[in-house]
Amino acid sequence: MSATRVLVLNSGSSSVKYQLLDMSDSSRLAVGLVERIGEETSRLKHTPLTGGGGEREREEPIADHEAALKAVAAELAADGLGLDSPELAAIGHRVVHGGLKFTAPTVITDDVLAEIERLVPVAPLHNPANITGIRTAQALRPDLPQVAVFDTAFHTTMPEAAARYAIDVATADEHRVRRYGFHGTSHAYVSRETAKLLGKAPADVNVIVLHLGNGASASAVRGGRCVETSMGLTPLEGLVMGTRSGDVDPAVVFHLARVGGMSIDEVDTLLNKKSGLVGLCGDNDMREIRRRVDEGDEAASLAFDIYIHRLKKYIGAYYAVLGRVDAIAFTAGVGENAAPVREAAVAGLEELGLAVDGELNAVRSDEARLISPEYARVAVAVVPTDEELEIAQQTYALVGNPS
Ligand code: AMP
Protein backbone atom coordinates (compact mmCIF):
# COMPACT_ATOMS: atom_id res chain seq x y z
CA MET A 1 0.00 0.00 0.00
CA SER A 2 1.48 3.39 -0.89
CA ALA A 3 1.35 6.14 1.68
CA THR A 4 -0.61 9.05 0.25
CA ARG A 5 -1.95 10.89 3.29
CA VAL A 6 -0.50 14.14 4.57
CA LEU A 7 -1.40 15.74 7.90
CA VAL A 8 -1.13 19.54 7.78
CA LEU A 9 -0.58 21.27 11.13
CA ASN A 10 -0.87 24.98 11.76
CA SER A 11 0.21 25.51 15.37
CA GLY A 12 -0.51 28.86 16.97
CA SER A 13 0.31 29.97 20.51
CA SER A 14 -2.96 28.61 21.93
CA SER A 15 -4.44 26.74 18.99
CA VAL A 16 -3.75 23.96 16.52
CA LYS A 17 -5.55 23.80 13.18
CA TYR A 18 -5.23 20.60 11.22
CA GLN A 19 -6.31 18.89 8.04
CA LEU A 20 -5.70 15.36 6.85
CA LEU A 21 -5.53 15.12 3.07
CA ASP A 22 -5.22 12.24 0.64
CA MET A 23 -2.79 13.34 -2.05
CA SER A 24 -3.84 10.63 -4.52
CA ASP A 25 -6.77 12.94 -5.35
CA SER A 26 -6.09 15.98 -3.10
CA SER A 27 -9.25 15.21 -1.13
CA ARG A 28 -9.76 16.16 2.51
CA LEU A 29 -10.34 13.29 4.94
CA ALA A 30 -10.77 15.32 8.11
CA VAL A 31 -10.43 18.89 9.32
CA GLY A 32 -10.40 20.38 12.78
CA LEU A 33 -9.22 22.83 15.34
CA VAL A 34 -8.12 22.86 18.97
CA GLU A 35 -8.57 26.25 20.60
CA ARG A 36 -7.74 27.83 23.96
CA ILE A 37 -4.94 25.36 24.71
CA GLY A 38 -3.73 25.85 28.29
CA GLU A 39 -6.90 27.62 29.40
CA GLU A 40 -9.52 26.25 31.78
CA THR A 41 -11.73 24.93 29.04
CA SER A 42 -10.21 24.18 25.70
CA ARG A 43 -12.31 23.30 22.69
CA LEU A 44 -11.76 20.64 20.05
CA LYS A 45 -13.77 20.70 16.85
CA HIS A 46 -13.29 17.75 14.55
CA THR A 47 -15.05 17.04 11.27
CA PRO A 48 -14.49 13.77 9.44
CA LEU A 49 -15.17 14.20 5.73
CA THR A 50 -15.38 10.53 4.87
CA GLY A 51 -18.02 8.09 6.01
CA GLY A 52 -20.70 10.69 6.66
CA GLY A 53 -20.06 11.45 10.37
CA GLY A 54 -20.80 15.07 11.27
CA GLU A 55 -18.81 17.64 13.22
CA ARG A 56 -17.85 16.62 16.75
CA GLU A 57 -17.14 19.26 19.35
CA ARG A 58 -16.06 18.92 22.94
CA GLU A 59 -14.85 21.20 25.66
CA GLU A 60 -12.34 20.02 28.22
CA PRO A 61 -9.04 21.19 29.64
CA ILE A 62 -6.19 20.59 27.18
CA ALA A 63 -3.01 21.61 28.96
CA ASP A 64 -0.49 21.96 26.16
CA HIS A 65 0.30 21.23 22.51
CA GLU A 66 1.26 17.65 23.29
CA ALA A 67 -2.14 17.00 24.87
CA ALA A 68 -3.79 18.79 21.93
CA LEU A 69 -2.07 16.66 19.34
CA LYS A 70 -2.84 13.49 21.28
CA ALA A 71 -6.52 14.52 21.37
CA VAL A 72 -6.42 15.15 17.61
CA ALA A 73 -4.78 11.76 17.05
CA ALA A 74 -7.54 10.09 19.11
CA GLU A 75 -10.26 11.81 17.05
CA LEU A 76 -8.61 10.74 13.81
CA ALA A 77 -8.19 7.18 15.13
CA ALA A 78 -11.90 7.05 15.97
CA ASP A 79 -12.58 7.65 12.26
CA GLY A 80 -10.13 4.96 11.19
CA LEU A 81 -7.63 7.67 10.18
CA GLY A 82 -5.10 7.19 12.99
CA LEU A 83 -1.66 8.75 12.83
CA ASP A 84 -0.13 5.28 13.21
CA SER A 85 -1.58 4.33 9.81
CA PRO A 86 0.96 3.18 7.19
CA GLU A 87 -0.98 5.37 4.76
CA LEU A 88 0.31 8.53 6.44
CA ALA A 89 3.23 9.74 4.29
CA ALA A 90 4.27 12.90 6.12
CA ILE A 91 3.32 15.79 8.34
CA GLY A 92 3.49 19.29 6.85
CA HIS A 93 3.90 22.20 9.25
CA ARG A 94 3.11 25.82 8.58
CA VAL A 95 6.08 27.81 9.85
CA VAL A 96 5.64 31.56 9.83
CA HIS A 97 9.22 32.81 9.62
CA GLY A 98 11.91 31.18 7.53
CA GLY A 99 14.19 34.23 7.31
CA LEU A 100 16.45 34.40 4.28
CA LYS A 101 17.73 30.86 4.51
CA PHE A 102 14.56 28.94 3.79
CA THR A 103 13.48 29.70 0.26
CA ALA A 104 11.51 26.48 -0.22
CA PRO A 105 9.74 23.78 1.80
CA THR A 106 12.31 21.89 3.84
CA VAL A 107 12.48 18.46 5.46
CA ILE A 108 12.89 19.06 9.18
CA THR A 109 16.17 17.91 10.68
CA ASP A 110 17.81 18.94 13.96
CA ASP A 111 19.75 21.61 12.06
CA VAL A 112 16.60 22.95 10.41
CA LEU A 113 14.81 23.12 13.74
CA ALA A 114 17.79 24.96 15.26
CA GLU A 115 17.65 27.50 12.43
CA ILE A 116 13.89 28.03 12.92
CA GLU A 117 14.69 28.60 16.59
CA ARG A 118 17.38 31.13 15.66
CA LEU A 119 14.64 33.14 13.94
CA VAL A 120 12.52 33.48 17.11
CA PRO A 121 13.79 37.04 17.78
CA VAL A 122 12.30 38.21 14.45
CA ALA A 123 9.06 36.22 14.92
CA PRO A 124 8.50 36.06 18.69
CA LEU A 125 4.73 35.64 18.37
CA HIS A 126 4.76 32.84 15.82
CA ASN A 127 7.86 30.67 15.53
CA PRO A 128 7.83 29.38 19.16
CA ALA A 129 4.36 27.88 18.66
CA ASN A 130 5.41 26.38 15.31
CA ILE A 131 8.46 24.82 16.97
CA THR A 132 6.32 23.33 19.73
CA GLY A 133 3.99 21.84 17.11
CA ILE A 134 6.93 20.28 15.27
CA ARG A 135 8.50 18.80 18.40
CA THR A 136 5.19 17.37 19.53
CA ALA A 137 4.51 15.79 16.14
CA GLN A 138 8.05 14.38 16.05
CA ALA A 139 7.54 12.76 19.45
CA LEU A 140 4.32 11.20 18.24
CA ARG A 141 5.73 9.79 14.99
CA PRO A 142 9.55 9.97 15.12
CA ASP A 143 9.84 7.79 12.03
CA LEU A 144 7.74 10.03 9.79
CA PRO A 145 9.13 12.77 7.50
CA GLN A 146 8.10 16.20 8.73
CA VAL A 147 8.27 19.19 6.42
CA ALA A 148 8.31 22.92 7.21
CA VAL A 149 6.48 25.14 4.74
CA PHE A 150 7.38 28.77 5.37
CA ASP A 151 5.11 31.81 5.06
CA THR A 152 8.11 33.87 4.04
CA ALA A 153 9.58 31.53 1.38
CA PHE A 154 7.61 32.83 -1.62
CA HIS A 155 8.84 36.36 -0.91
CA THR A 156 12.55 35.51 -0.86
CA THR A 157 12.67 36.35 -4.58
CA MET A 158 12.05 40.03 -3.82
CA PRO A 159 14.88 42.19 -5.12
CA GLU A 160 16.99 44.00 -2.52
CA ALA A 161 15.44 47.29 -3.63
CA ALA A 162 12.08 46.04 -2.35
CA ALA A 163 13.31 43.99 0.60
CA ARG A 164 15.56 46.55 2.30
CA TYR A 165 14.43 49.39 4.50
CA ALA A 166 16.34 52.62 3.97
CA ILE A 167 18.08 52.49 7.33
CA ASP A 168 21.73 52.12 8.32
CA VAL A 169 22.89 48.94 6.63
CA ALA A 170 25.16 47.69 9.43
CA THR A 171 22.44 48.07 12.05
CA ALA A 172 19.86 46.45 9.79
CA ASP A 173 22.14 43.50 9.05
CA GLU A 174 23.18 43.00 12.64
CA HIS A 175 19.55 42.64 13.73
CA ARG A 176 18.25 41.04 10.51
CA VAL A 177 15.93 43.98 9.93
CA ARG A 178 14.49 43.76 6.42
CA ARG A 179 11.19 43.09 4.70
CA TYR A 180 10.38 39.38 4.70
CA GLY A 181 6.66 39.30 3.85
CA PHE A 182 4.10 36.77 5.06
CA HIS A 183 1.05 34.84 3.78
CA GLY A 184 3.48 33.53 1.14
CA THR A 185 1.80 30.14 0.84
CA SER A 186 -1.43 31.90 -0.08
CA HIS A 187 0.21 34.37 -2.48
CA ALA A 188 2.00 31.50 -4.24
CA TYR A 189 -1.14 29.37 -4.55
CA VAL A 190 -3.42 32.22 -5.62
CA SER A 191 -1.01 33.66 -8.18
CA ARG A 192 -0.67 30.23 -9.79
CA GLU A 193 -4.43 29.61 -9.73
CA THR A 194 -4.99 33.04 -11.30
CA ALA A 195 -2.69 32.14 -14.18
CA LYS A 196 -4.65 28.90 -14.57
CA LEU A 197 -7.90 30.85 -14.66
CA LEU A 198 -6.47 32.99 -17.48
CA GLY A 199 -5.39 29.83 -19.33
CA LYS A 200 -1.73 30.83 -19.14
CA ALA A 201 1.47 29.62 -17.55
CA PRO A 202 2.49 31.42 -14.33
CA ALA A 203 5.69 32.50 -16.10
CA ASP A 204 3.62 34.48 -18.61
CA VAL A 205 1.49 36.59 -16.29
CA ASN A 206 1.92 39.50 -13.89
CA VAL A 207 -0.52 39.41 -11.00
CA ILE A 208 -1.37 41.61 -8.03
CA VAL A 209 -2.66 39.33 -5.26
CA LEU A 210 -4.77 40.91 -2.53
CA HIS A 211 -5.01 38.52 0.43
CA LEU A 212 -7.71 40.19 2.53
CA GLY A 213 -8.54 38.18 5.64
CA ASN A 214 -8.34 39.19 9.26
CA GLY A 215 -4.65 39.69 8.46
CA ALA A 216 -4.20 41.29 5.03
CA SER A 217 -1.37 41.64 2.55
CA ALA A 218 -0.78 42.47 -1.10
CA SER A 219 1.88 41.11 -3.38
CA ALA A 220 3.18 41.87 -6.85
CA VAL A 221 4.04 38.68 -8.71
CA ARG A 222 5.96 38.89 -11.98
CA GLY A 223 6.04 35.69 -14.04
CA GLY A 224 5.41 33.53 -10.97
CA ARG A 225 8.01 35.24 -8.76
CA CYS A 226 7.18 37.65 -5.98
CA VAL A 227 8.82 41.06 -6.53
CA GLU A 228 7.11 43.05 -3.77
CA THR A 229 4.80 42.46 -0.83
CA SER A 230 3.17 44.69 1.75
CA MET A 231 4.12 42.97 5.02
CA GLY A 232 7.65 43.59 6.24
CA LEU A 233 9.84 42.57 9.17
CA THR A 234 6.60 41.46 10.85
CA PRO A 235 3.00 41.08 9.66
CA LEU A 236 2.22 44.61 10.93
CA GLU A 237 3.23 46.60 7.84
CA GLY A 238 1.01 47.42 4.90
CA LEU A 239 -2.74 47.22 4.50
CA VAL A 240 -5.35 48.07 7.13
CA MET A 241 -6.24 44.75 8.82
CA GLY A 242 -8.81 43.43 11.30
CA THR A 243 -6.84 44.50 14.37
CA ARG A 244 -3.50 45.72 12.93
CA SER A 245 -2.82 49.27 11.79
CA GLY A 246 -0.72 48.44 8.74
CA ASP A 247 1.47 51.40 7.66
CA VAL A 248 2.01 54.21 10.14
CA ASP A 249 4.79 56.77 10.42
CA PRO A 250 7.36 54.99 12.65
CA ALA A 251 7.52 58.21 14.67
CA VAL A 252 4.02 57.39 15.97
CA VAL A 253 5.78 54.87 18.21
CA PHE A 254 8.22 57.47 19.61
CA HIS A 255 5.39 59.95 20.06
CA LEU A 256 3.17 57.54 21.99
CA ALA A 257 6.14 56.57 24.17
CA ARG A 258 7.46 60.06 24.83
CA VAL A 259 4.29 62.12 24.86
CA GLY A 260 1.69 59.45 25.56
CA GLY A 261 3.75 57.76 28.28
CA MET A 262 3.10 54.32 26.81
CA SER A 263 5.58 51.47 27.14
CA ILE A 264 6.94 49.75 24.03
CA ASP A 265 4.82 46.68 24.86
CA GLU A 266 1.71 48.83 25.13
CA VAL A 267 2.37 50.39 21.74
CA ASP A 268 3.02 46.93 20.31
CA THR A 269 -0.35 45.73 21.62
CA LEU A 270 -2.06 48.91 20.40
CA LEU A 271 -0.79 48.58 16.83
CA ASN A 272 -1.18 44.79 16.57
CA LYS A 273 -4.35 44.12 18.51
CA LYS A 274 -6.33 47.33 19.02
CA SER A 275 -5.92 49.07 15.69
CA GLY A 276 -7.03 48.46 12.11
CA LEU A 277 -10.78 48.10 11.63
CA VAL A 278 -11.38 47.25 15.30
CA GLY A 279 -9.53 50.37 16.43
CA LEU A 280 -11.38 52.55 13.97
CA CYS A 281 -14.93 51.35 14.59
CA GLY A 282 -14.96 48.59 17.20
CA ASP A 283 -15.64 45.78 14.72
CA ASN A 284 -13.20 43.73 12.67
CA ASP A 285 -15.71 41.59 10.82
CA MET A 286 -16.36 43.07 7.38
CA ARG A 287 -19.93 41.69 7.38
CA GLU A 288 -20.74 43.69 10.50
CA ILE A 289 -18.97 46.78 9.18
CA ARG A 290 -20.94 46.67 5.92
CA ARG A 291 -24.19 46.25 7.85
CA ARG A 292 -23.34 49.33 9.89
CA VAL A 293 -22.31 51.28 6.76
CA ASP A 294 -25.67 50.47 5.20
CA GLU A 295 -27.36 51.86 8.32
CA GLY A 296 -25.41 55.11 7.97
CA ASP A 297 -23.00 54.50 10.88
CA GLU A 298 -20.26 57.15 10.60
CA ALA A 299 -17.43 55.32 12.39
CA ALA A 300 -17.98 52.18 10.30
CA SER A 301 -18.15 54.25 7.09
CA LEU A 302 -14.88 55.99 7.88
CA ALA A 303 -13.23 52.66 8.77
CA PHE A 304 -14.39 51.23 5.43
CA ASP A 305 -13.13 54.29 3.54
CA ILE A 306 -9.69 54.13 5.21
CA TYR A 307 -9.49 50.39 4.45
CA ILE A 308 -10.33 50.99 0.76
CA HIS A 309 -8.07 54.03 0.44
CA ARG A 310 -5.06 52.01 1.63
CA LEU A 311 -5.95 49.12 -0.67
CA LYS A 312 -6.19 51.44 -3.65
CA LYS A 313 -2.80 52.99 -2.87
CA TYR A 314 -1.24 49.53 -2.92
CA ILE A 315 -2.96 48.57 -6.17
CA GLY A 316 -1.56 51.73 -7.76
CA ALA A 317 1.90 51.19 -6.30
CA TYR A 318 2.10 47.56 -7.42
CA TYR A 319 0.80 48.49 -10.86
CA ALA A 320 3.79 50.82 -11.11
CA VAL A 321 6.18 48.16 -9.74
CA LEU A 322 5.02 45.61 -12.31
CA GLY A 323 4.64 47.99 -15.27
CA ARG A 324 2.20 45.61 -16.92
CA VAL A 325 -0.58 43.90 -14.96
CA ASP A 326 -2.56 40.98 -16.36
CA ALA A 327 -4.76 40.30 -13.35
CA ILE A 328 -5.71 41.41 -9.88
CA ALA A 329 -6.82 38.54 -7.64
CA PHE A 330 -8.90 38.96 -4.49
CA THR A 331 -8.62 36.20 -1.90
CA ALA A 332 -9.19 35.18 1.78
CA GLY A 333 -12.25 35.89 3.96
CA VAL A 334 -12.88 39.48 2.88
CA GLY A 335 -11.49 39.19 -0.65
CA GLU A 336 -13.53 36.10 -1.45
CA ASN A 337 -16.79 37.24 0.13
CA ALA A 338 -17.08 41.00 0.33
CA ALA A 339 -18.31 42.24 -3.07
CA PRO A 340 -18.49 45.89 -1.85
CA VAL A 341 -14.78 45.81 -0.97
CA ARG A 342 -13.86 44.51 -4.44
CA GLU A 343 -16.07 47.07 -6.17
CA ALA A 344 -14.78 50.00 -4.12
CA ALA A 345 -11.10 48.99 -4.41
CA VAL A 346 -11.25 49.05 -8.21
CA ALA A 347 -13.70 51.97 -8.63
CA GLY A 348 -12.28 54.87 -10.62
CA LEU A 349 -9.33 52.90 -11.99
CA GLU A 350 -10.73 52.53 -15.53
CA GLU A 351 -7.76 54.47 -16.92
CA LEU A 352 -5.58 51.63 -15.64
CA GLY A 353 -7.74 49.13 -17.52
CA LEU A 354 -9.47 48.01 -14.33
CA ALA A 355 -13.20 47.50 -13.89
CA VAL A 356 -15.62 45.21 -12.08
CA ASP A 357 -18.87 43.90 -13.58
CA GLY A 358 -21.60 44.43 -10.98
CA GLU A 359 -23.49 41.23 -11.78
CA LEU A 360 -20.42 39.00 -11.88
CA ASN A 361 -19.15 40.59 -8.66
CA ALA A 362 -22.42 39.80 -6.88
CA VAL A 363 -22.23 36.07 -7.64
CA ARG A 364 -21.37 33.95 -4.59
CA SER A 365 -19.26 30.91 -5.37
CA ASP A 366 -16.40 28.78 -4.03
CA GLU A 367 -14.84 28.63 -7.49
CA ALA A 368 -12.12 30.83 -8.93
CA ARG A 369 -13.86 33.28 -11.26
CA LEU A 370 -13.46 36.49 -13.25
CA ILE A 371 -15.50 39.51 -12.17
CA SER A 372 -14.23 42.03 -14.75
CA PRO A 373 -16.24 42.94 -17.86
CA GLU A 374 -15.01 41.48 -21.14
CA TYR A 375 -13.74 44.81 -22.43
CA ALA A 376 -11.43 45.37 -19.42
CA ARG A 377 -7.71 45.25 -20.21
CA VAL A 378 -6.84 43.76 -16.83
CA ALA A 379 -8.64 40.71 -15.47
CA VAL A 380 -10.10 41.09 -12.00
CA ALA A 381 -10.56 37.71 -10.33
CA VAL A 382 -11.82 36.14 -7.13
CA VAL A 383 -9.57 33.18 -6.36
CA PRO A 384 -10.26 31.22 -3.15
CA THR A 385 -7.06 30.51 -1.30
CA ASP A 386 -6.22 27.07 0.09
CA GLU A 387 -3.12 27.24 2.24
CA GLU A 388 -3.59 23.74 3.65
CA LEU A 389 -3.77 22.16 0.19
CA GLU A 390 -0.67 24.11 -0.85
CA ILE A 391 1.22 22.95 2.28
CA ALA A 392 0.10 19.36 1.68
CA GLN A 393 1.12 19.50 -1.99
CA GLN A 394 4.52 20.97 -1.21
CA THR A 395 5.07 18.43 1.57
CA TYR A 396 4.04 15.50 -0.60
CA ALA A 397 6.13 16.71 -3.53
CA LEU A 398 9.15 16.71 -1.24
CA VAL A 399 8.76 13.45 0.65
CA GLY A 400 5.80 11.58 -0.80
CA ASN A 401 6.61 8.12 -2.05
CA PRO A 402 4.10 7.36 -4.76
CA SER A 403 5.54 3.93 -5.44
P1 AMP B 1 -9.72 34.93 7.09
O1 AMP B 1 -8.67 35.54 8.00
O2 AMP B 1 -9.24 34.75 5.69
O3 AMP B 1 -10.37 33.72 7.66
O4 AMP B 1 -10.88 36.05 6.98
C1 AMP B 1 -11.71 36.34 8.07
C2 AMP B 1 -12.47 37.63 7.79
O5 AMP B 1 -13.21 37.49 6.57
C3 AMP B 1 -13.54 37.96 8.83
O6 AMP B 1 -12.99 38.67 9.90
C4 AMP B 1 -14.51 38.82 8.05
O7 AMP B 1 -14.11 40.17 8.12
C5 AMP B 1 -14.33 38.38 6.61
N1 AMP B 1 -15.51 37.66 6.07
C6 AMP B 1 -15.80 36.35 6.17
N2 AMP B 1 -16.96 36.08 5.53
C7 AMP B 1 -17.40 37.25 5.02
C8 AMP B 1 -18.56 37.64 4.26
N3 AMP B 1 -19.49 36.77 3.89
N4 AMP B 1 -18.65 38.95 3.89
C9 AMP B 1 -17.72 39.84 4.26
N5 AMP B 1 -16.62 39.53 4.97
C10 AMP B 1 -16.46 38.27 5.35
XYZ file of C-alpha atoms in Angstrom, residues 190 193-198 327-339 342 355-373 379-385:
47
model
C -3.424 32.219 -5.618
C -4.431 29.608 -9.733
C -4.987 33.037 -11.298
C -2.688 32.136 -14.184
C -4.645 28.899 -14.571
C -7.903 30.848 -14.662
C -6.473 32.985 -17.480
C -4.763 40.296 -13.351
C -5.708 41.405 -9.880
C -6.821 38.540 -7.640
C -8.900 38.963 -4.489
C -8.624 36.196 -1.904
C -9.188 35.179 1.782
C -12.251 35.891 3.961
C -12.881 39.481 2.879
C -11.488 39.193 -0.647
C -13.531 36.103 -1.452
C -16.791 37.237 0.132
C -17.085 41.004 0.326
C -18.311 42.239 -3.073
C -13.857 44.510 -4.438
C -13.199 47.504 -13.887
C -15.623 45.211 -12.076
C -18.874 43.904 -13.583
C -21.602 44.433 -10.976
C -23.487 41.232 -11.781
C -20.422 39.002 -11.880
C -19.149 40.591 -8.662
C -22.421 39.805 -6.881
C -22.232 36.066 -7.639
C -21.372 33.955 -4.591
C -19.258 30.914 -5.367
C -16.402 28.783 -4.027
C -14.842 28.628 -7.489
C -12.125 30.835 -8.926
C -13.856 33.283 -11.260
C -13.464 36.493 -13.246
C -15.501 39.508 -12.174
C -14.233 42.030 -14.750
C -16.240 42.944 -17.857
C -8.641 40.710 -15.471
C -10.105 41.092 -11.997
C -10.558 37.710 -10.325
C -11.820 36.144 -7.125
C -9.569 33.182 -6.358
C -10.263 31.218 -3.153
C -7.055 30.506 -1.302
